Each structure stands twice: as C-alpha cells, then as structure tokens.
C-alpha cells in the first residue's frame, strides 16, 4: 500500500501540473497576441489590460470560496468543474465579436479559474511529505509559465493563420482537456480523512481577519502582490514594449517572452527545490526573487537596446526570478498554514495576487496611453519592489537570523 502511494504521488503531481498548464494557457498567453488583438479589434493598451483584469476580477471572491470548498470537498470535483468552466467559456467566445461581450465572458471565466491555483496546490500538498514539498510544489507551479510559454508560440500562429476567435476557441479546448485529465486520474490520498463540515459565515470572516493580521501572512500577501505585478507586466506587455519602443518585431519579441517563461519553469522547480535544502525558512528564496527581479526591471528600464544577445540573458534572469518565485512562495504558505485551513490560506494569499493583477494590468496600459511610453510603469514597479523587499525583509529578519 505504501509503495502504491509512493508511486502514485508522482502521477498526481504530473496531472496537477498538466491541468495547471491547461487552465492558465489562455490567461498567461493573451499577452502574446496583444498586438494582434489591438489591430484586429482596434483596441488601446488600456483595453488590453482590462481584458486580463476582467478574467482576474471574479477570483477576488472566488479564491476564498474555492479555498473553503477545498477544505470541505474532494479536490477532484472542485478543480475539474472549475477548469471545465474555463474551457466552455472560452469556446463560447466564438459567438461574439463585441469587445464588451468578450470582457463579460472573461469575467465569467474567472469564476472557474478560481479553483485551479489553490486546488492544484492543495492536491500536491496532500500527497507529499514536508522534505519533498518545495520540489513538488515547484514542479506543479511550473505548469503556469509552461502553459504561458506554449501559448506564446501557439496563439500568435493561430491568430495570424485564422483569427483571434480561433485562438480563444483552441485555448478553451485545451482547458477542457486539462479538466478531463484531472477528473479521471486524480485520487484523494485518504478519502476518509475529509469530512464535510457546516459553513459558519461569521466564523469564516473572523478567521480571515485573524489570518491577515499575522506577520507571516502579511509578508506572503505583500510579496505575492509585488511579484505578481512584475510577472504580469512582463507577460502582458513585454512584446508590445519591445515592438513599440525598441522596434523589435513581434516574432522576435515572442521568442524572448518564450525564453523568459521557460526560464520561469526552471526557476519554479529549482528555487522550490533549493528551499527544501536550506536551513532558513522558505521566505529567504522569496526575498532573493524580489531582489533579482528588481535588478532585472531596473536594467530593462535604464538600458534600452535591441541587441538580442543582451536581451536574451536578461529575459532568462527576469524569467527565472520574476516568474519562478511562485514555487518557494506557495511552498512557504503550505509550511505555515494550519492543515485544516490550507485551502483557505491559499485562497487568501492568492486573493492579494488577484488584486495586484486587476490593478497592474490596466494601470500599465493607461500609463502607456497617457505618456506614450512604458517608462513610468517601469519606475513604479521598481519603487514598489524596493519597498516590498525592505519592508518584508525587516519583518522576517529574526527568522532569517535563526
């Protein structure tokens, strides 16, 4: 029995990673077709940002609801139904051409997307021991940049060869495949351990408030919001920035974005595995990600060049830390959260990330439209990252010293 559990946990990790890649394929890949959407739908940079924010708006509440559901029901159903909902919503965009209709559909998509992140993380944390948790979480969280990397290659081709409708539809089919895979192959490690409890709304709200006040949760939420802002700024606007300000073709820009996301895949695994083997708590790796991301964004701002030989290693650096941060970050949550409130803690922490996406995606776009460049956006990111690095470092200083 123990041997079967030992072998099947890797199956769980594999399907959780693939499902994550399928679920986030569109959301992480929309930046790769941003210039095409702007041309085909006559959109501004601000409107592109709103598309991403719309998909991330519902999870503000949805993540907390998904977290509560995960604490009470089998992950198989919560994740599968949510990801299937993502796929069906994307397929439904075939019937609409209006920008505002697409905006509403992407908001609806976010309801299903809410279950993918905390659900997949919880399914992996249930199967792996603490000394392997960081490595396992890193692999599973690599599904997000992996999905984005594949999307950055596939979606532009589909949008150019056919149209943006077909790119959306294909993304929906991929999400449905991921939902089906998870539903068929995921098994609960101990089905008897999970008992359905009655929902107490007042108690739930009280727990939420108490968790937010904890210093550990403050660090988690602030660092997550900051690194999410960096990640989504890169994923959504990098190709447009290269094209508009550095005069780099969209095809070369897509290649550079692909390299950053693949580096992020490696970063999520490597940084999380490193966190398993250090004597400090896992937040040390998160601080390293903040510092290196700060350096990467600063270089991108101060040194404007179209040299592929300069930008390629810069994208590797920015991707490794600016996208790879999620592995040790989510493993740190799994380490510090009470076992019976794991889903809720994940949902709460990821809600801060959603706020960041909702603010940063349209903000970068509207600043670009107003000022005519991305300079002010990079400056704000640099300042925000510097503040987050210092404030969370001093809060965590005693733990790091030990």
Short mmCIF file of C-alpha atoms in Angstrom, two decimals:
data_model
loop_
_atom_site.label_atom_id
_atom_site.label_comp_id
_atom_site.label_asym_id
_atom_site.label_seq_id
_atom_site.Cartn_x
_atom_site.Cartn_y
_atom_site.Cartn_z
CA UNK A 1 0.00 0.00 0.00
CA UNK A 2 2.79 2.42 0.95
CA UNK A 3 4.61 1.55 -2.27
CA UNK A 4 1.48 2.31 -4.28
CA UNK A 5 1.11 5.67 -2.51
CA UNK A 6 4.77 6.46 -3.13
CA UNK A 7 4.45 5.79 -6.86
CA UNK A 8 1.03 7.36 -7.37
CA UNK A 9 2.02 10.69 -5.82
CA UNK A 10 4.16 11.33 -8.91
CA UNK A 11 1.12 10.64 -11.09
CA UNK A 12 -0.83 13.18 -9.04
CA UNK A 13 1.99 15.70 -9.46
CA UNK A 14 2.09 15.12 -13.22
CA UNK A 15 -1.64 15.56 -13.80
CA UNK A 16 -1.80 18.57 -11.44
CA UNK A 17 0.98 20.23 -13.45
CA UNK A 18 -0.63 19.48 -16.82
CA UNK A 19 -4.03 20.65 -15.57
CA UNK A 20 -2.48 23.89 -14.31
CA UNK A 21 -0.80 24.47 -17.68
CA UNK A 22 -4.10 23.87 -19.49
CA UNK A 23 -6.11 26.08 -17.12
CA UNK A 24 -3.80 29.08 -17.40
CA UNK A 25 -2.92 28.60 -21.09
CA UNK A 26 -5.12 31.48 -22.23
CA UNK A 27 -4.74 33.84 -19.25
CA UNK A 28 -0.95 33.59 -19.35
CA UNK A 29 -0.78 33.60 -23.14
CA UNK A 30 -3.03 36.54 -24.01
CA UNK A 31 -0.06 38.90 -23.95
CA UNK A 32 1.47 37.06 -26.91
CA UNK A 33 -1.47 38.08 -29.13
CA UNK A 34 -1.93 41.55 -27.63
CA UNK A 35 -0.58 43.38 -30.73
CA UNK A 36 -2.84 41.28 -32.97
CA UNK A 37 -5.88 41.93 -30.77
CA UNK A 38 -5.13 45.64 -30.86
CA UNK A 39 -5.06 45.54 -34.67
CA UNK A 40 -7.98 43.18 -35.29
CA UNK A 41 -10.30 44.71 -32.66
CA UNK A 42 -8.92 48.30 -32.73
CA UNK A 43 -8.07 48.29 -29.02
CA UNK A 44 -5.87 50.56 -26.91
CA UNK A 45 -3.23 49.28 -24.48
CA UNK A 46 -5.62 50.12 -21.63
CA UNK A 47 -8.34 47.93 -23.17
CA UNK A 48 -5.91 45.02 -23.48
CA UNK A 49 -5.11 45.41 -19.80
CA UNK A 50 -8.81 45.39 -18.96
CA UNK A 51 -9.23 42.03 -20.72
CA UNK A 52 -6.71 40.48 -18.35
CA UNK A 53 -8.14 42.29 -15.32
CA UNK A 54 -11.63 41.10 -16.22
CA UNK A 55 -10.50 37.46 -16.06
CA UNK A 56 -8.86 38.11 -12.70
CA UNK A 57 -11.73 40.05 -11.10
CA UNK A 58 -14.03 37.17 -10.15
CA UNK A 59 -11.23 35.31 -8.28
CA UNK A 60 -11.12 38.16 -5.74
CA UNK A 61 -14.05 36.43 -4.09
CA UNK A 62 -13.81 33.16 -5.99
CA UNK A 63 -10.44 32.20 -4.49
CA UNK A 64 -11.80 32.48 -0.96
CA UNK A 65 -14.88 30.47 -1.92
CA UNK A 66 -12.71 27.89 -3.68
CA UNK A 67 -10.49 27.68 -0.60
CA UNK A 68 -13.50 26.98 1.61
CA UNK A 69 -14.79 24.35 -0.83
CA UNK A 70 -11.38 22.67 -0.91
CA UNK A 71 -11.39 22.39 2.88
CA UNK A 72 -14.73 20.56 2.69
CA UNK A 73 -14.86 18.60 -0.58
CA UNK A 74 -12.66 16.41 -2.76
CA UNK A 75 -10.19 18.40 -4.90
CA UNK A 76 -11.12 16.26 -7.91
CA UNK A 77 -14.55 17.86 -8.24
CA UNK A 78 -13.62 21.43 -7.26
CA UNK A 79 -10.71 21.64 -9.71
CA UNK A 80 -12.26 19.67 -12.59
CA UNK A 81 -15.52 21.59 -12.60
CA UNK A 82 -13.72 24.94 -12.36
CA UNK A 83 -11.26 24.25 -15.20
CA UNK A 84 -14.04 22.77 -17.37
CA UNK A 85 -15.96 26.01 -16.83
CA UNK A 86 -12.92 27.96 -18.06
CA UNK A 87 -12.82 25.90 -21.24
CA UNK A 88 -16.51 26.20 -22.02
CA UNK A 89 -16.46 29.98 -21.52
CA UNK A 90 -13.55 30.39 -23.94
CA UNK A 91 -15.30 28.21 -26.53
CA UNK A 92 -18.40 30.37 -26.15
CA UNK A 93 -16.46 33.45 -27.33
CA UNK A 94 -16.86 32.10 -30.88
CA UNK A 95 -20.33 33.64 -30.93
CA UNK A 96 -19.25 37.19 -30.05
CA UNK A 97 -17.28 39.95 -31.78
CA UNK A 98 -18.03 42.84 -29.43
CA UNK A 99 -15.22 43.88 -27.06
CA UNK A 100 -17.56 44.38 -24.11
CA UNK A 101 -19.17 40.97 -24.61
CA UNK A 102 -15.70 39.39 -24.51
CA UNK A 103 -14.95 41.41 -21.38
CA UNK A 104 -18.02 39.96 -19.65
CA UNK A 105 -17.19 36.42 -20.78
CA UNK A 106 -13.66 36.71 -19.40
CA UNK A 107 -15.10 37.85 -16.08
CA UNK A 108 -17.27 34.70 -16.08
CA UNK A 109 -14.16 32.67 -16.98
CA UNK A 110 -12.53 33.92 -13.79
CA UNK A 111 -15.16 32.16 -11.69
CA UNK A 112 -13.92 28.79 -12.90
CA UNK A 113 -10.27 29.84 -12.90
CA UNK A 114 -10.53 30.47 -9.15
CA UNK A 115 -10.32 26.75 -8.37
CA UNK A 116 -7.23 25.94 -10.44
CA UNK A 117 -4.50 27.58 -8.34
CA UNK A 118 -5.43 26.66 -4.74
CA UNK A 119 -6.92 23.33 -5.81
CA UNK A 120 -3.83 22.09 -7.58
CA UNK A 121 -1.56 23.32 -4.79
CA UNK A 122 -3.65 21.59 -2.14
CA UNK A 123 -3.79 18.32 -4.08
CA UNK A 124 0.02 18.22 -4.23
CA UNK A 125 0.47 19.23 -0.57
CA UNK A 126 -1.79 16.35 0.48
CA UNK A 127 0.41 13.76 -1.22
CA UNK A 128 3.98 14.91 -0.49
CA UNK A 129 5.95 14.99 2.78
CA UNK A 130 7.44 18.24 4.01
CA UNK A 131 11.00 17.42 2.90
CA UNK A 132 9.79 17.00 -0.71
CA UNK A 133 7.06 19.63 -0.66
CA UNK A 134 9.06 22.51 -2.10
CA UNK A 135 10.32 20.44 -5.03
CA UNK A 136 6.85 19.05 -5.72
CA UNK A 137 5.21 22.47 -5.45
CA UNK A 138 7.86 23.90 -7.77
CA UNK A 139 7.13 21.32 -10.44
CA UNK A 140 3.39 21.79 -10.09
CA UNK A 141 3.62 25.60 -10.17
CA UNK A 142 5.84 25.33 -13.25
CA UNK A 143 2.62 24.48 -15.06
CA UNK A 144 1.67 28.18 -15.14
CA UNK A 145 4.72 29.52 -17.04
CA UNK A 146 4.80 26.29 -19.06
CA UNK A 147 1.25 26.98 -20.23
CA UNK A 148 2.20 30.58 -20.93
CA UNK A 149 5.33 29.57 -22.85
CA UNK A 150 3.42 27.15 -25.07
CA UNK A 151 0.69 29.74 -25.57
CA UNK A 152 3.27 32.35 -26.65
CA UNK A 153 4.23 30.02 -29.51
CA UNK A 154 0.82 28.61 -30.42
CA UNK A 155 -1.63 31.50 -30.00
CA UNK A 156 0.13 34.00 -32.34
CA UNK A 157 0.27 31.33 -35.05
CA UNK A 158 -3.44 30.54 -34.67
CA UNK A 159 -4.43 34.21 -34.54
CA UNK A 160 -2.42 35.02 -37.69
CA UNK A 161 -3.33 31.85 -39.60
CA UNK A 162 -7.03 32.03 -38.72
CA UNK A 163 -8.20 34.81 -36.35
CA UNK A 164 -8.40 35.69 -32.67
CA UNK A 165 -11.67 33.75 -32.34
CA UNK A 166 -9.92 30.52 -33.22
CA UNK A 167 -7.10 31.25 -30.75
CA UNK A 168 -9.67 31.70 -27.97
CA UNK A 169 -11.52 28.53 -29.01
CA UNK A 170 -8.33 26.44 -29.08
CA UNK A 171 -7.47 27.70 -25.59
CA UNK A 172 -10.91 26.54 -24.43
CA UNK A 173 -10.39 23.06 -25.85
CA UNK A 174 -7.04 22.81 -24.07
CA UNK A 175 -8.66 23.79 -20.74
CA UNK A 176 -11.39 21.16 -21.21
CA UNK A 177 -8.70 18.55 -21.85
CA UNK A 178 -6.96 19.52 -18.59
CA UNK A 179 -10.22 19.29 -16.62
CA UNK A 180 -10.97 15.84 -18.05
CA UNK A 181 -7.46 14.61 -17.25
CA UNK A 182 -7.69 15.72 -13.62
CA UNK A 183 -11.17 14.25 -13.16
CA UNK A 184 -10.15 10.83 -14.50
CA UNK A 185 -6.78 10.36 -12.81
CA UNK A 186 -6.77 12.34 -9.55
CA UNK A 187 -7.37 10.34 -6.38
CA UNK A 188 -7.61 11.56 -2.80
CA UNK A 189 -4.79 10.14 -0.68
CA UNK A 190 -7.14 9.40 2.22
CA UNK A 191 -10.82 9.83 1.29
CA UNK A 192 -11.88 9.03 4.85
CA UNK A 193 -9.92 11.98 6.28
CA UNK A 194 -12.12 14.61 4.65
CA UNK A 195 -15.44 15.27 6.33
CA UNK A 196 -17.96 17.79 5.11
CA UNK A 197 -18.43 20.50 7.71
CA UNK A 198 -21.16 23.06 8.01
CA UNK A 199 -20.26 26.55 6.80
CA UNK A 200 -20.25 29.21 9.51
CA UNK A 201 -20.10 32.58 7.77
CA UNK A 202 -19.24 34.68 10.85
CA UNK A 203 -16.50 32.25 11.88
CA UNK A 204 -15.09 32.25 8.34
CA UNK A 205 -14.91 36.05 8.25
CA UNK A 206 -13.27 36.11 11.69
CA UNK A 207 -10.64 33.58 10.58
CA UNK A 208 -9.94 35.66 7.50
CA UNK A 209 -9.34 38.82 9.55
CA UNK A 210 -7.11 36.99 12.04
CA UNK A 211 -5.02 35.46 9.24
CA UNK A 212 -4.45 38.82 7.55
CA UNK A 213 -3.10 40.26 10.81
CA UNK A 214 -0.42 37.57 11.17
CA UNK A 215 3.10 38.84 10.24
CA UNK A 216 3.78 35.73 8.17
CA UNK A 217 0.62 36.24 6.13
CA UNK A 218 1.44 39.95 5.67
CA UNK A 219 4.79 39.02 4.13
CA UNK A 220 3.16 36.39 1.94
CA UNK A 221 0.47 38.74 0.64
CA UNK A 222 2.71 41.77 0.04
CA UNK A 223 5.49 39.81 -1.66
CA UNK A 224 2.97 37.86 -3.72
CA UNK A 225 1.25 41.05 -4.87
CA UNK A 226 4.57 42.65 -5.84
CA UNK A 227 5.97 39.66 -7.73
CA UNK A 228 2.62 39.12 -9.43
CA UNK A 229 2.75 42.73 -10.65
CA UNK A 230 6.19 42.09 -12.14
CA UNK A 231 5.17 38.78 -13.70
CA UNK A 232 2.02 40.07 -15.36
CA UNK A 233 3.67 43.26 -16.58
CA UNK A 234 6.20 41.08 -18.38
CA UNK A 235 3.69 38.52 -19.67
CA UNK A 236 1.12 41.05 -20.92
CA UNK A 237 3.18 43.99 -22.15
CA UNK A 238 6.70 42.75 -22.92
CA UNK A 239 6.06 42.05 -26.63
CA UNK A 240 4.28 45.39 -27.06
CA UNK A 241 7.14 47.18 -25.25
CA UNK A 242 9.75 45.56 -27.48
CA UNK A 243 7.76 46.36 -30.62
CA UNK A 244 6.76 49.95 -29.83
CA UNK A 245 9.83 51.27 -28.02
CA UNK A 246 12.75 49.05 -29.07
CA UNK A 247 11.47 48.36 -32.62
CA UNK A 248 11.80 44.61 -32.19
CA UNK A 249 9.49 42.52 -34.37
CA UNK A 250 6.63 40.63 -32.66
CA UNK A 251 8.14 37.29 -33.71
CA UNK A 252 11.47 38.08 -32.00
CA UNK A 253 9.55 39.53 -29.05
CA UNK A 254 7.54 36.30 -28.75
CA UNK A 255 10.79 34.32 -28.75
CA UNK A 256 12.17 36.49 -25.95
CA UNK A 257 8.95 36.09 -23.96
CA UNK A 258 9.10 32.34 -24.55
CA UNK A 259 12.67 32.24 -23.19
CA UNK A 260 11.58 34.19 -20.08
CA UNK A 261 8.68 31.82 -19.41
CA UNK A 262 10.76 28.68 -19.96
CA UNK A 263 13.33 30.15 -17.57
CA UNK A 264 10.43 30.67 -15.17
CA UNK A 265 9.54 26.97 -15.46
CA UNK A 266 13.09 26.07 -14.45
CA UNK A 267 13.07 28.74 -11.73
CA UNK A 268 9.90 27.45 -10.09
CA UNK A 269 11.38 23.98 -9.79
CA UNK A 270 14.95 24.98 -8.90
CA UNK A 271 14.05 27.68 -6.36
CA UNK A 272 11.50 25.46 -4.65
CA UNK A 273 13.97 22.54 -4.54
CA UNK A 274 16.57 24.92 -3.06
CA UNK A 275 14.06 25.92 -0.38
CA UNK A 276 13.81 22.25 0.68
CA UNK A 277 17.53 22.16 1.42
CA UNK A 278 18.25 25.43 3.21
CA UNK A 279 18.28 25.99 6.96
CA UNK A 280 16.40 29.28 6.63
CA UNK A 281 12.67 29.37 6.12
CA UNK A 282 11.42 29.38 2.54
CA UNK A 283 10.85 33.13 2.60
CA UNK A 284 14.58 33.63 2.06
CA UNK A 285 14.14 32.38 -1.51
CA UNK A 286 11.23 34.79 -1.99
CA UNK A 287 13.47 37.67 -0.88
CA UNK A 288 16.07 36.56 -3.43
CA UNK A 289 13.39 36.65 -6.12
CA UNK A 290 12.39 40.18 -5.11
CA UNK A 291 16.00 41.37 -5.24
CA UNK A 292 16.85 39.79 -8.60
CA UNK A 293 13.55 40.89 -10.16
CA UNK A 294 14.32 44.44 -9.02
CA UNK A 295 17.69 44.23 -10.78
CA UNK A 296 16.08 42.84 -13.94
CA UNK A 297 13.38 45.51 -14.19
CA UNK A 298 15.94 48.26 -13.47
CA UNK A 299 18.20 47.01 -16.28
CA UNK A 300 15.22 46.84 -18.65
CA UNK A 301 14.40 50.46 -17.80
CA UNK A 302 17.88 52.01 -17.83
CA UNK A 303 19.46 50.13 -20.74
CA UNK A 304 17.36 50.41 -23.90
CA UNK A 305 18.84 48.24 -26.63
CA UNK A 306 17.52 45.99 -29.37
CA UNK A 307 20.50 43.63 -29.07
CA UNK A 308 19.21 40.07 -28.92
CA UNK A 309 22.46 38.98 -27.23
CA UNK A 310 21.81 41.43 -24.40
CA UNK A 311 18.05 40.91 -24.06
CA UNK A 312 18.11 37.12 -24.16
CA UNK A 313 20.17 36.66 -20.93
CA UNK A 314 18.19 39.49 -19.34
CA UNK A 315 14.94 37.61 -20.09
CA UNK A 316 16.48 34.45 -18.63
CA UNK A 317 17.27 36.35 -15.41
CA UNK A 318 13.90 38.09 -15.25
CA UNK A 319 12.02 34.89 -16.03
CA UNK A 320 13.93 32.74 -13.54
CA UNK A 321 13.21 35.04 -10.60
CA UNK A 322 10.29 37.19 -11.81
CA UNK A 323 8.24 34.14 -12.83
CA UNK A 324 10.00 31.40 -10.84
CA UNK A 325 9.16 32.99 -7.47
CA UNK A 326 5.86 31.13 -7.15
CA UNK A 327 7.41 27.77 -6.26
CA UNK A 328 9.02 28.68 -2.90
CA UNK A 329 6.26 31.23 -2.20
CA UNK A 330 3.42 28.73 -2.34
CA UNK A 331 5.51 26.10 -0.51
CA UNK A 332 6.04 28.67 2.27
CA UNK A 333 2.26 29.01 2.59
CA UNK A 334 1.88 25.22 2.77
CA UNK A 335 4.54 25.15 5.51
CA UNK A 336 2.99 27.84 7.69
CA UNK A 337 -0.77 27.33 7.22
CA UNK A 338 -2.79 25.08 9.58
CA UNK A 339 -3.51 21.77 7.87
CA UNK A 340 -7.28 22.05 8.23
CA UNK A 341 -7.26 25.60 6.81
CA UNK A 342 -4.80 25.04 3.97
CA UNK A 343 -7.32 25.78 1.23
CA UNK A 344 -8.48 28.96 2.94
CA UNK A 345 -4.90 30.19 3.49
CA UNK A 346 -4.00 29.55 -0.15
CA UNK A 347 -7.16 31.31 -1.29
CA UNK A 348 -6.49 34.30 0.97
CA UNK A 349 -2.88 34.69 -0.19
CA UNK A 350 -3.82 34.33 -3.85
CA UNK A 351 -6.56 36.93 -3.45
CA UNK A 352 -3.83 39.53 -2.84
CA UNK A 353 -2.24 38.40 -6.10
CA UNK A 354 -5.55 38.88 -7.89
CA UNK A 355 -5.83 42.44 -6.58
CA UNK A 356 -2.36 43.08 -7.96
CA UNK A 357 -3.28 41.76 -11.42
CA UNK A 358 -6.53 43.72 -11.52
CA UNK A 359 -4.67 46.94 -10.68
CA UNK A 360 -1.43 46.47 -12.62
CA UNK A 361 -2.80 45.19 -15.95
CA UNK A 362 -4.94 48.25 -16.82
CA UNK A 363 -2.63 50.67 -14.95
CA UNK A 364 0.37 49.85 -17.14
CA UNK A 365 -1.85 50.15 -20.20
CA UNK A 366 -3.39 53.50 -19.30
CA UNK A 367 0.00 54.96 -18.30
CA UNK A 368 1.30 53.86 -21.70
CA UNK A 369 -1.66 55.50 -23.44
CA UNK A 370 -1.28 58.76 -21.47
CA UNK A 371 2.52 59.16 -21.54
CA UNK A 372 3.26 57.42 -24.84
CA UNK A 373 5.83 55.06 -23.27
CA UNK A 374 6.26 52.38 -20.62
CA UNK A 375 8.87 54.34 -18.63
CA UNK A 376 6.55 55.47 -15.83
CA UNK A 377 5.26 51.91 -15.42
CA UNK A 378 8.79 50.53 -15.01
CA UNK A 379 9.60 53.26 -12.47
CA UNK A 380 6.52 52.41 -10.38
CA UNK A 381 7.40 48.70 -10.49
CA UNK A 382 10.95 49.44 -9.35
CA UNK A 383 9.73 51.56 -6.41
CA UNK A 384 7.07 49.02 -5.39
CA UNK A 385 9.58 46.16 -5.49
CA UNK A 386 12.16 48.13 -3.49
CA UNK A 387 9.56 48.95 -0.81
CA UNK A 388 8.37 45.33 -0.63
CA UNK A 389 11.90 43.98 -0.40
CA UNK A 390 12.85 46.25 2.50
CA UNK A 391 9.61 46.02 4.48
CA UNK A 392 9.27 42.23 4.32
CA UNK A 393 12.99 41.71 4.93
CA UNK A 394 12.89 43.54 8.25
CA UNK A 395 9.70 41.73 9.28
CA UNK A 396 11.39 38.43 8.55
CA UNK A 397 14.84 39.38 9.87
CA UNK A 398 14.60 37.49 13.16
CA UNK A 399 13.61 34.30 11.40
CA UNK A 400 16.40 34.65 8.84
CA UNK A 401 18.97 35.21 11.59
CA UNK A 402 17.97 31.93 13.20
#
